[in-house]
Amino acid sequence: KFFDGLNLVLQLLAVVSLFMSVVLVYNTLSALITEQTNQIGVMKALGGGMPTIIKIYLTGVLAYGLLALLVSLPLGAWVAYSAATYFLNIFNIDHSAFEVSRSALLMQAAAAVGVPLVAALIPVLRGALITVREAIASYGIGGNFGGNPLDRLVERLGARFLPPPQAMALSNMFRRKGRLGLTQLVLITAGTLFLMVMTLSASITLTVDNELARRGYQTRLTFEDIQRRSRVEPMAGRVEGVVSTELRFSEPASLLKAGQRTKEAGVGARLIGVPENSRMYVPKIVAGRWLRPGDDRVIVMNEETALDNNIHLGETVTLNLGDLGKPQWQVVGFYRQVSVVPVPDNIYAAEQAIFQATPKYNAGRDLLVQVNRRNAASAAAVTKELKELFERRGWDVADTQTIYEEKSFFDNFFAQYIPMLMGLAVIMAIVGGIGLMGSLSISVTERTKEIGVLRAIGAKTPVIMGMLVLEGVLQGVLSWLVAVPLSWALGQPLAALMGRAMFDIALDYQYSTPAMAVWLAMVAAIAVLASLMPARNATRISVRESLAYA
């Protein structure tokens, strides 16, 4: 299951990488075509046809793709080998053979060369289709702004609530709506992914905390053989730090339906006897009910086992207990088990009902212990002392586990995935910043004359820089406003899907509200950093250069 989850994360990484390639190539070619519009017009005036122009630009894209492939092939192979070694070492599996997948090479070549060529087609065709008159007489960015209701609404809002420079920054953001949409797509994807990853992490934490909160004990000891309660519980109760104890009956069992062994049942199943009114551990009930005082031969079983074997509430099944007999039981409830490793399917029944159905009485195998100081050190000390005490009596203890050890195991297991998912979110955030930088750079190129006019009428460097930085920040905030509700809508189904696909458990959902503030700060910082270079370039344009720009 671990490697199934890892494979899912890597596939997601591949999709995100392809999406990044498309966006970066599209933005880069758009910027290049915009900057060289006049040159395209000159080439056409001198007889250069559309095929020639397309060939020039696509040849450049192909050259960059081949260069990227040359770098990424050895780098990708090395990273893949290192990652495989790391994850296999987690399971103590030696991995020393270096092998290269042919299918991976073909897919990488297609991603490095084919995807950029496809992504470049739209901006290249747009540039190649422009006429000589349109290219030479281009009026930059402002020619058609203000001709629709959205433009007029933006201008009215800016004029009413913002000073003139900031109002102009707001209007500039909406002048190229196609480019704005593409930049927003990357930023929104990055924000949504980041918020969903944080929500998945919060849901995992909540699931583990809820599962451990259902345990009223701090440590558990499992005996090799069944022990008498009258001897074990009084002895354990005299150990310093022990508040209460409960010895539960536990016996391997095979589940039979209509007299036949079911598809999955019986493999690692255990019948657990629960004393009346016990609160040491109550699993999460997802259908039916939990055990009640006075219950006779009724059981609560794992929901997944019931689904696999078509067992429904109210049905009667047989439990094969070996030498203890084959009593029949009615299914009254299903529980959901939270675990990251294969564990026996526990079947819970009332303790007295088990004692009436079998030759056993007031005996058990699992000792659940409450300690007075609920921390890892106290639980470990009590566990050690109890184990030594019982083994001095000749009672072999097969296994011990504190809830703190279990929590540490949960945390260590999930820690393998969350950093990878966070890495995806960070990559998307970086790409969003690069896309925003490219968008603002194109905007500066298109508004060269406009910036010259502003400087000619007295606009200082801080004002021009502030306008462009504010434009970037507004784009970041706009993406945040869309990403928050989108991540809220997609968070729960994604958490359910990832929980089932990666961990084979149903997660308790919790949306991460602190992540909203974290992402707002991050996207604002990304927007400021992405805006600084285009803004600085804009301030370096002199009045003479800008007004003479063609």
XYZ file of C-alpha atoms in Angstrom:
550
model
C 0.000 0.000 0.000
C 2.934 2.307 0.735
C 4.251 1.992 -2.817
C 0.748 2.342 -4.275
C 0.486 5.662 -2.485
C 3.983 6.654 -3.586
C 3.063 5.842 -7.183
C -0.028 8.054 -6.893
C 2.080 10.976 -5.651
C 4.625 10.530 -8.451
C 1.882 10.432 -11.080
C 0.488 13.647 -9.655
C 3.979 15.152 -9.807
C 4.259 14.164 -13.493
C 0.940 15.814 -14.336
C 1.926 18.974 -12.473
C 5.275 19.033 -14.302
C 3.587 18.817 -17.703
C 1.187 21.574 -16.728
C 4.133 23.719 -15.641
C 5.861 23.130 -18.980
C 2.801 24.204 -20.930
C 2.326 27.391 -18.912
C 5.990 28.411 -18.953
C 6.384 27.819 -22.705
C 3.141 29.640 -23.480
C 4.083 32.657 -21.349
C 7.634 32.762 -22.712
C 6.530 32.609 -26.345
C 3.788 35.161 -25.713
C 6.360 37.535 -24.231
C 8.754 36.948 -27.114
C 6.092 37.448 -29.797
C 4.844 40.590 -28.070
C 8.354 42.016 -27.848
C 9.138 41.170 -31.478
C 5.837 42.188 -33.065
C 7.514 44.956 -35.036
C 10.277 42.608 -36.184
C 7.632 40.176 -37.427
C 6.050 43.016 -39.369
C 9.405 43.908 -40.915
C 10.052 40.264 -41.878
C 6.668 40.075 -43.538
C 7.259 43.354 -45.352
C 10.524 41.949 -46.723
C 8.768 38.819 -48.023
C 8.901 36.461 -45.085
C 5.818 34.215 -45.200
C 3.874 32.636 -42.362
C 5.648 29.223 -42.713
C 9.031 30.923 -42.373
C 8.027 32.760 -39.207
C 6.517 29.606 -37.675
C 9.656 27.650 -38.541
C 11.906 30.271 -36.914
C 10.120 30.259 -33.587
C 9.381 26.516 -33.380
C 13.029 25.776 -34.190
C 14.002 27.863 -31.172
C 11.501 25.974 -28.994
C 12.864 22.656 -30.283
C 16.436 23.713 -29.482
C 15.495 24.671 -25.926
C 13.555 21.401 -25.523
C 16.541 19.329 -26.616
C 18.793 21.283 -24.265
C 16.347 20.643 -21.395
C 16.276 16.946 -22.287
C 20.066 16.808 -22.274
C 20.115 18.183 -18.711
C 17.055 16.387 -17.351
C 17.911 12.835 -18.494
C 20.958 12.256 -16.233
C 19.522 14.448 -13.487
C 16.177 12.624 -13.502
C 17.854 9.201 -13.524
C 20.039 10.159 -10.559
C 17.128 11.580 -8.551
C 14.982 8.514 -9.317
C 17.735 6.121 -8.230
C 18.363 8.082 -5.030
C 14.636 8.248 -4.202
C 14.182 4.512 -4.871
C 17.130 3.719 -2.603
C 15.726 5.930 0.160
C 12.228 4.453 0.128
C 13.426 0.849 -0.173
C 15.750 1.399 2.774
C 12.670 2.214 4.863
C 11.688 -1.436 4.458
C 15.288 -2.698 4.777
C 15.386 -3.705 1.098
C 18.800 -3.498 -0.562
C 18.838 -1.573 -3.825
C 22.143 -1.331 -5.640
C 21.295 -2.043 -9.300
C 20.993 1.037 -11.495
C 18.458 0.484 -14.281
C 16.937 2.900 -16.790
C 13.375 2.399 -17.986
C 12.925 2.693 -21.748
C 9.309 3.790 -21.358
C 10.426 6.479 -18.909
C 13.019 7.713 -21.423
C 10.408 7.929 -24.173
C 7.944 9.772 -21.941
C 10.640 12.178 -20.767
C 11.677 12.875 -24.363
C 8.047 13.518 -25.297
C 7.604 15.815 -22.293
C 10.806 17.772 -22.982
C 10.349 18.143 -26.760
C 6.757 17.403 -27.757
C 4.898 19.249 -24.996
C 6.746 22.583 -25.488
C 6.158 22.424 -29.264
C 2.428 21.897 -28.730
C 2.269 24.645 -26.082
C 4.086 27.072 -28.398
C 1.699 26.622 -31.317
C -0.945 29.129 -30.194
C 1.342 32.134 -29.518
C 3.480 31.342 -32.600
C 0.446 31.084 -34.869
C -0.962 34.278 -33.385
C 2.275 36.087 -34.181
C 2.577 34.556 -37.641
C -0.978 35.536 -38.589
C -0.531 39.218 -37.755
C -0.531 41.512 -40.776
C 2.227 43.984 -41.620
C -0.054 46.940 -40.892
C -1.138 45.523 -37.511
C 2.424 44.732 -36.513
C 3.932 48.110 -37.389
C 0.944 50.130 -36.168
C 0.584 48.248 -32.869
C -0.664 50.481 -30.067
C 0.458 48.203 -27.258
C -1.727 47.368 -24.370
C -4.292 50.103 -24.186
C -5.982 50.078 -27.533
C -9.147 48.170 -26.697
C -9.473 48.500 -22.912
C -12.722 49.909 -21.535
C -14.991 48.505 -24.195
C -16.944 46.064 -22.014
C -18.898 46.252 -18.724
C -16.158 44.517 -16.694
C -13.566 47.109 -17.741
C -15.895 49.958 -16.869
C -16.733 48.380 -13.494
C -13.031 47.985 -12.672
C -12.343 51.601 -13.609
C -15.253 52.882 -11.481
C -14.166 50.834 -8.457
C -10.578 52.008 -8.814
C -11.579 55.655 -9.201
C -13.845 55.502 -6.156
C -11.738 53.596 -3.644
C -8.100 53.991 -4.716
C -5.651 56.828 -5.410
C -4.898 57.345 -9.130
C -1.659 55.279 -9.316
C -3.250 52.325 -7.502
C -6.426 52.654 -9.591
C -4.286 52.466 -12.720
C -2.603 49.303 -11.379
C -6.037 47.718 -10.867
C -7.089 48.614 -14.412
C -3.809 47.378 -15.888
C -4.387 43.961 -14.326
C -7.528 43.449 -16.455
C -6.211 44.841 -19.756
C -5.060 41.453 -21.048
C -7.740 39.111 -19.748
C -6.400 36.039 -21.542
C -2.978 36.481 -19.993
C -4.558 37.280 -16.638
C -6.583 34.083 -16.852
C -3.534 31.951 -17.630
C -1.495 33.501 -14.819
C -4.410 33.096 -12.440
C -4.790 29.466 -13.471
C -1.275 28.708 -12.281
C -1.591 30.725 -9.064
C -5.029 29.287 -8.284
C -3.767 25.755 -8.929
C -0.796 26.373 -6.638
C -2.999 27.851 -3.911
C -5.640 25.155 -4.178
C -3.024 22.414 -4.082
C -1.266 23.987 -1.097
C -4.520 24.388 0.854
C -5.651 20.848 0.008
C -2.295 19.405 1.097
C -2.522 21.297 4.392
C -6.122 20.110 4.754
C -5.025 16.531 4.074
C -2.334 16.894 6.741
C -4.878 18.329 9.207
C -7.307 15.507 8.405
C -4.600 12.895 8.995
C -3.714 14.487 12.339
C -7.382 14.630 13.345
C -7.915 10.992 12.321
C -4.950 9.799 14.396
C -5.924 11.963 17.389
C -9.532 10.732 17.269
C -8.425 7.105 17.029
C -6.072 7.453 19.988
C -8.728 9.378 21.957
C -10.954 6.302 21.760
C -8.413 4.472 23.872
C -8.966 4.849 27.596
C -5.690 3.056 28.292
C -2.070 4.133 27.820
C -0.404 0.750 27.358
C -1.300 -2.778 26.304
C 0.400 -6.087 27.088
C -0.479 -9.303 25.235
C 0.269 -12.640 26.894
C 1.438 -15.679 24.972
C -1.192 -17.807 26.725
C -4.568 -17.098 28.280
C -4.251 -15.960 31.917
C -6.711 -15.837 34.794
C -8.090 -12.415 35.665
C -8.040 -13.095 39.399
C -4.241 -13.328 39.272
C -3.260 -10.800 36.626
C -5.341 -7.727 37.506
C -4.574 -7.593 41.271
C -0.859 -8.080 40.562
C -0.818 -5.321 37.948
C -2.830 -2.979 40.143
C -0.089 -2.992 42.803
C 2.499 -1.550 40.409
C 3.238 2.112 41.065
C 1.621 4.386 38.518
C -1.172 1.989 37.525
C -4.671 3.480 37.918
C -6.826 0.666 36.522
C -6.498 -2.512 34.494
C -8.714 -4.631 32.301
C -7.900 -8.127 31.046
C -9.757 -8.872 27.829
C -10.464 -12.271 26.336
C -8.779 -12.722 22.958
C -8.809 -15.818 20.783
C -8.150 -16.520 17.059
C -11.396 -17.075 15.172
C -12.542 -17.994 11.681
C -15.701 -16.404 10.386
C -18.166 -18.613 8.528
C -21.312 -17.525 6.761
C -24.037 -20.159 6.142
C -21.558 -22.804 7.296
C -18.909 -21.904 4.685
C -15.615 -20.086 5.165
C -15.888 -16.601 3.720
C -13.480 -15.116 1.191
C -11.427 -13.101 3.687
C -12.684 -13.956 7.157
C -10.697 -16.217 9.428
C -7.363 -14.956 8.144
C -5.881 -13.230 11.172
C -9.307 -12.623 12.774
C -9.609 -12.441 16.558
C -12.609 -12.587 18.847
C -12.303 -9.943 21.577
C -14.332 -10.122 24.778
C -15.460 -6.722 26.090
C -16.461 -6.448 29.770
C -19.808 -4.800 30.506
C -19.691 -0.950 30.492
C -15.996 -0.988 29.519
C -14.588 2.255 28.153
C -11.005 1.132 27.689
C -11.502 1.071 23.917
C -14.551 1.643 21.722
C -13.851 1.657 17.957
C -15.530 4.082 15.573
C -18.971 2.675 14.803
C -20.063 3.420 11.217
C -23.232 1.298 11.054
C -25.487 -0.364 13.580
C -24.486 -0.058 17.235
C -21.853 -0.899 19.835
C -22.259 -3.566 22.504
C -24.806 -2.962 25.278
C -25.192 -4.364 28.806
C -27.115 -7.622 28.692
C -26.165 -8.448 25.091
C -26.066 -12.154 24.397
C -24.474 -13.613 21.264
C -24.031 -10.473 19.194
C -20.862 -9.176 17.556
C -19.465 -5.956 16.072
C -17.135 -6.543 13.125
C -14.895 -4.639 10.724
C -16.854 -2.815 8.015
C -14.313 -3.715 5.327
C -14.500 -7.434 6.142
C -18.282 -7.276 6.034
C -18.261 -5.554 2.640
C -15.739 -8.005 1.189
C -17.875 -10.973 2.261
C -21.356 -9.507 1.695
C -22.325 -9.646 5.362
C -25.174 -7.362 6.435
C -26.462 -6.084 9.751
C -28.774 -8.563 11.458
C -27.295 -11.637 9.758
C -26.192 -14.649 11.764
C -22.642 -15.960 11.316
C -20.577 -18.740 12.852
C -17.260 -18.212 14.622
C -14.939 -21.194 14.488
C -12.890 -21.011 17.698
C -11.135 -24.327 17.215
C -11.187 -26.373 20.404
C -13.557 -23.816 21.979
C -16.388 -24.661 19.573
C -18.366 -23.050 16.755
C -21.041 -20.813 18.291
C -23.365 -18.666 16.183
C -23.567 -14.887 16.540
C -25.706 -12.050 15.204
C -24.008 -9.033 13.580
C -25.294 -5.803 15.201
C -22.648 -3.265 14.206
C -19.772 -2.382 11.930
C -16.689 -0.419 12.970
C -13.991 1.256 10.900
C -10.403 0.442 11.679
C -7.655 3.060 11.450
C -4.323 1.435 10.739
C -1.383 1.897 8.374
C -0.234 -1.723 8.471
C -2.151 -4.998 8.100
C -3.673 -5.953 11.470
C -5.957 -8.799 12.534
C -9.675 -8.214 12.048
C -10.981 -7.875 15.570
C -14.500 -9.156 16.181
C -15.973 -7.708 19.379
C -18.500 -9.509 21.567
C -19.773 -9.217 25.152
C -17.381 -10.974 27.505
C -20.092 -12.834 29.410
C -21.610 -14.112 26.152
C -18.203 -15.555 25.158
C -17.787 -17.227 28.543
C -21.255 -18.776 28.204
C -20.508 -20.036 24.693
C -17.034 -21.455 25.470
C -15.381 -23.375 28.306
C -13.387 -20.303 29.297
C -14.336 -18.029 32.195
C -12.814 -14.858 33.700
C -9.672 -15.257 31.609
C -7.982 -13.241 28.948
C -4.906 -12.482 26.931
C -4.832 -8.668 26.409
C -4.146 -6.488 29.451
C -5.145 -2.823 29.026
C -3.615 -0.456 31.589
C -4.384 3.116 32.615
C -1.493 5.061 34.169
C -1.676 8.108 36.414
C 0.729 10.264 34.417
C -0.354 10.319 30.811
C 2.916 10.795 28.995
C 5.239 8.601 26.984
C 7.877 8.222 29.698
C 5.409 7.093 32.385
C 3.668 4.665 30.031
C 6.998 3.163 28.954
C 8.203 2.795 32.568
C 4.994 1.090 33.708
C 5.045 -1.199 30.669
C 8.615 -2.265 31.375
C 7.914 -2.936 35.042
C 4.760 -4.940 34.298
C 6.517 -7.024 31.633
C 9.382 -7.853 33.997
C 6.933 -8.650 36.814
C 4.901 -11.092 34.706
C 7.903 -12.786 33.148
C 9.393 -13.398 36.600
C 6.223 -15.384 37.255
C 6.764 -17.352 34.064
C 3.977 -15.647 32.104
C 5.410 -14.921 28.691
C 4.472 -11.504 27.289
C 4.225 -11.772 23.506
C 3.847 -8.073 22.735
C 3.619 -4.635 24.341
C 2.627 -1.282 22.889
C 1.889 2.122 24.363
C -0.436 4.553 22.614
C 2.503 6.954 22.345
C 4.495 4.379 20.379
C 1.472 3.890 18.158
C 1.148 7.639 17.595
C 4.847 7.851 16.745
C 4.398 5.053 14.223
C 1.442 6.877 12.637
C 3.416 10.120 12.477
C 6.487 8.456 10.959
C 4.414 6.682 8.341
C 2.480 9.736 7.239
C 5.649 11.838 7.335
C 6.820 9.966 4.225
C 3.993 11.455 2.169
C 3.258 14.946 3.454
C 6.694 16.391 2.490
C 6.262 15.038 -1.051
C 2.838 16.626 -1.347
C 4.169 19.853 0.139
C 6.966 19.717 -2.426
C 4.334 19.655 -5.173
C 2.655 22.706 -3.674
C 5.972 24.574 -3.400
C 6.855 23.725 -7.013
C 3.492 25.047 -8.152
C 3.994 28.198 -6.077
C 7.399 28.783 -7.690
C 5.934 28.237 -11.146
C 3.130 30.626 -10.274
C 5.712 33.233 -9.347
C 7.621 32.648 -12.603
C 4.389 32.915 -14.587
C 3.487 36.132 -12.798
C 6.964 37.541 -13.458
C 6.635 36.703 -17.129
C 3.191 38.252 -17.300
C 4.384 41.495 -15.709
C 7.477 41.556 -17.944
C 5.244 41.348 -21.004
C 3.082 44.086 -19.524
C 6.122 46.338 -19.073
C 7.159 45.723 -22.688
C 3.689 46.544 -23.973
C 3.415 49.679 -21.854
C 6.832 51.115 -22.701
C 5.344 54.253 -24.255
C 2.805 54.567 -21.473
C 5.557 54.419 -18.832
C 7.464 57.093 -20.774
C 4.414 59.355 -20.745
C 4.021 58.831 -16.997
C 7.643 59.768 -16.412
C 7.291 62.777 -18.719
C 4.442 64.175 -16.643
C 6.341 63.720 -13.370
C 5.814 60.142 -12.157
C 8.729 59.208 -9.897
C 10.475 55.826 -9.750
C 8.750 54.726 -6.467
C 5.343 55.461 -8.019
C 6.008 53.355 -11.127
C 7.525 50.533 -9.092
C 4.628 50.689 -6.660
C 2.102 50.404 -9.486
C 3.705 47.252 -10.888
C 4.274 45.632 -7.493
C 0.671 46.401 -6.544
C -0.498 44.849 -9.810
C 1.369 41.647 -8.910
C 0.021 41.624 -5.350
C -3.535 42.167 -6.628
C -3.120 39.160 -8.896
C -1.905 37.110 -5.933
C -4.815 38.195 -3.745
C -7.297 37.503 -6.556
C -5.926 33.957 -6.907
C -6.224 33.509 -3.118
C -9.872 34.589 -3.178
C -10.597 31.875 -5.752
C -8.336 29.176 -4.281
C -9.902 29.272 -0.786
C -13.478 28.315 -1.764
C -12.175 25.945 -4.440
C -9.957 24.090 -1.963
C -12.830 24.005 0.534
C -15.086 22.377 -2.070
C -12.453 19.898 -3.263
C -10.773 19.244 0.084
C -13.170 16.659 1.503
C -13.472 14.413 -1.569
C -9.698 14.632 -2.111
C -9.005 13.733 1.539
C -11.357 10.745 1.215
C -9.716 9.663 -2.064
C -6.149 10.078 -0.827
C -6.937 8.413 2.494
C -8.392 5.397 0.751
C -5.798 5.228 -2.049
C -2.673 5.930 -0.018
C -3.493 4.685 3.482
C -6.548 2.438 2.972
C -8.445 4.343 5.652
C -11.281 6.847 5.698
C -9.961 10.111 7.088
C -11.881 12.317 9.516
C -12.121 15.541 7.544
C -10.885 18.878 8.876
C -10.301 21.953 6.730
C -7.085 23.754 7.646
C -8.159 27.350 8.338
C -4.656 28.449 9.483
C -3.403 27.449 6.020
C -5.573 30.201 4.525
C -3.549 32.882 6.299
C -0.278 31.079 5.531
C -1.041 30.898 1.809
C -2.194 34.538 1.706
C 1.156 35.602 3.170
C 3.028 33.259 0.816
C 1.238 34.355 -2.343
C 1.684 38.012 -1.398
C 5.418 37.440 -0.859
C 5.673 35.512 -4.146
C 3.843 38.321 -5.956
C 6.140 40.992 -4.516
C 9.292 39.040 -5.424
C 7.955 38.260 -8.909
C 7.105 41.928 -9.454
C 10.425 43.438 -8.406
C 12.421 42.590 -11.529
C 9.787 43.807 -14.055
C 9.217 46.916 -11.903
C 12.943 47.662 -11.749
C 13.236 47.206 -15.515
C 10.341 49.618 -15.990
C 12.048 52.314 -13.938
C 15.180 52.064 -16.072
C 13.291 53.152 -19.200
C 14.089 56.795 -19.944
C 11.520 59.215 -21.386
C 13.440 59.489 -24.663
C 13.772 55.691 -25.063
C 10.143 55.011 -24.251
C 8.710 57.652 -26.572
C 11.034 56.508 -29.349
C 10.026 52.833 -28.800
C 8.518 51.234 -31.896
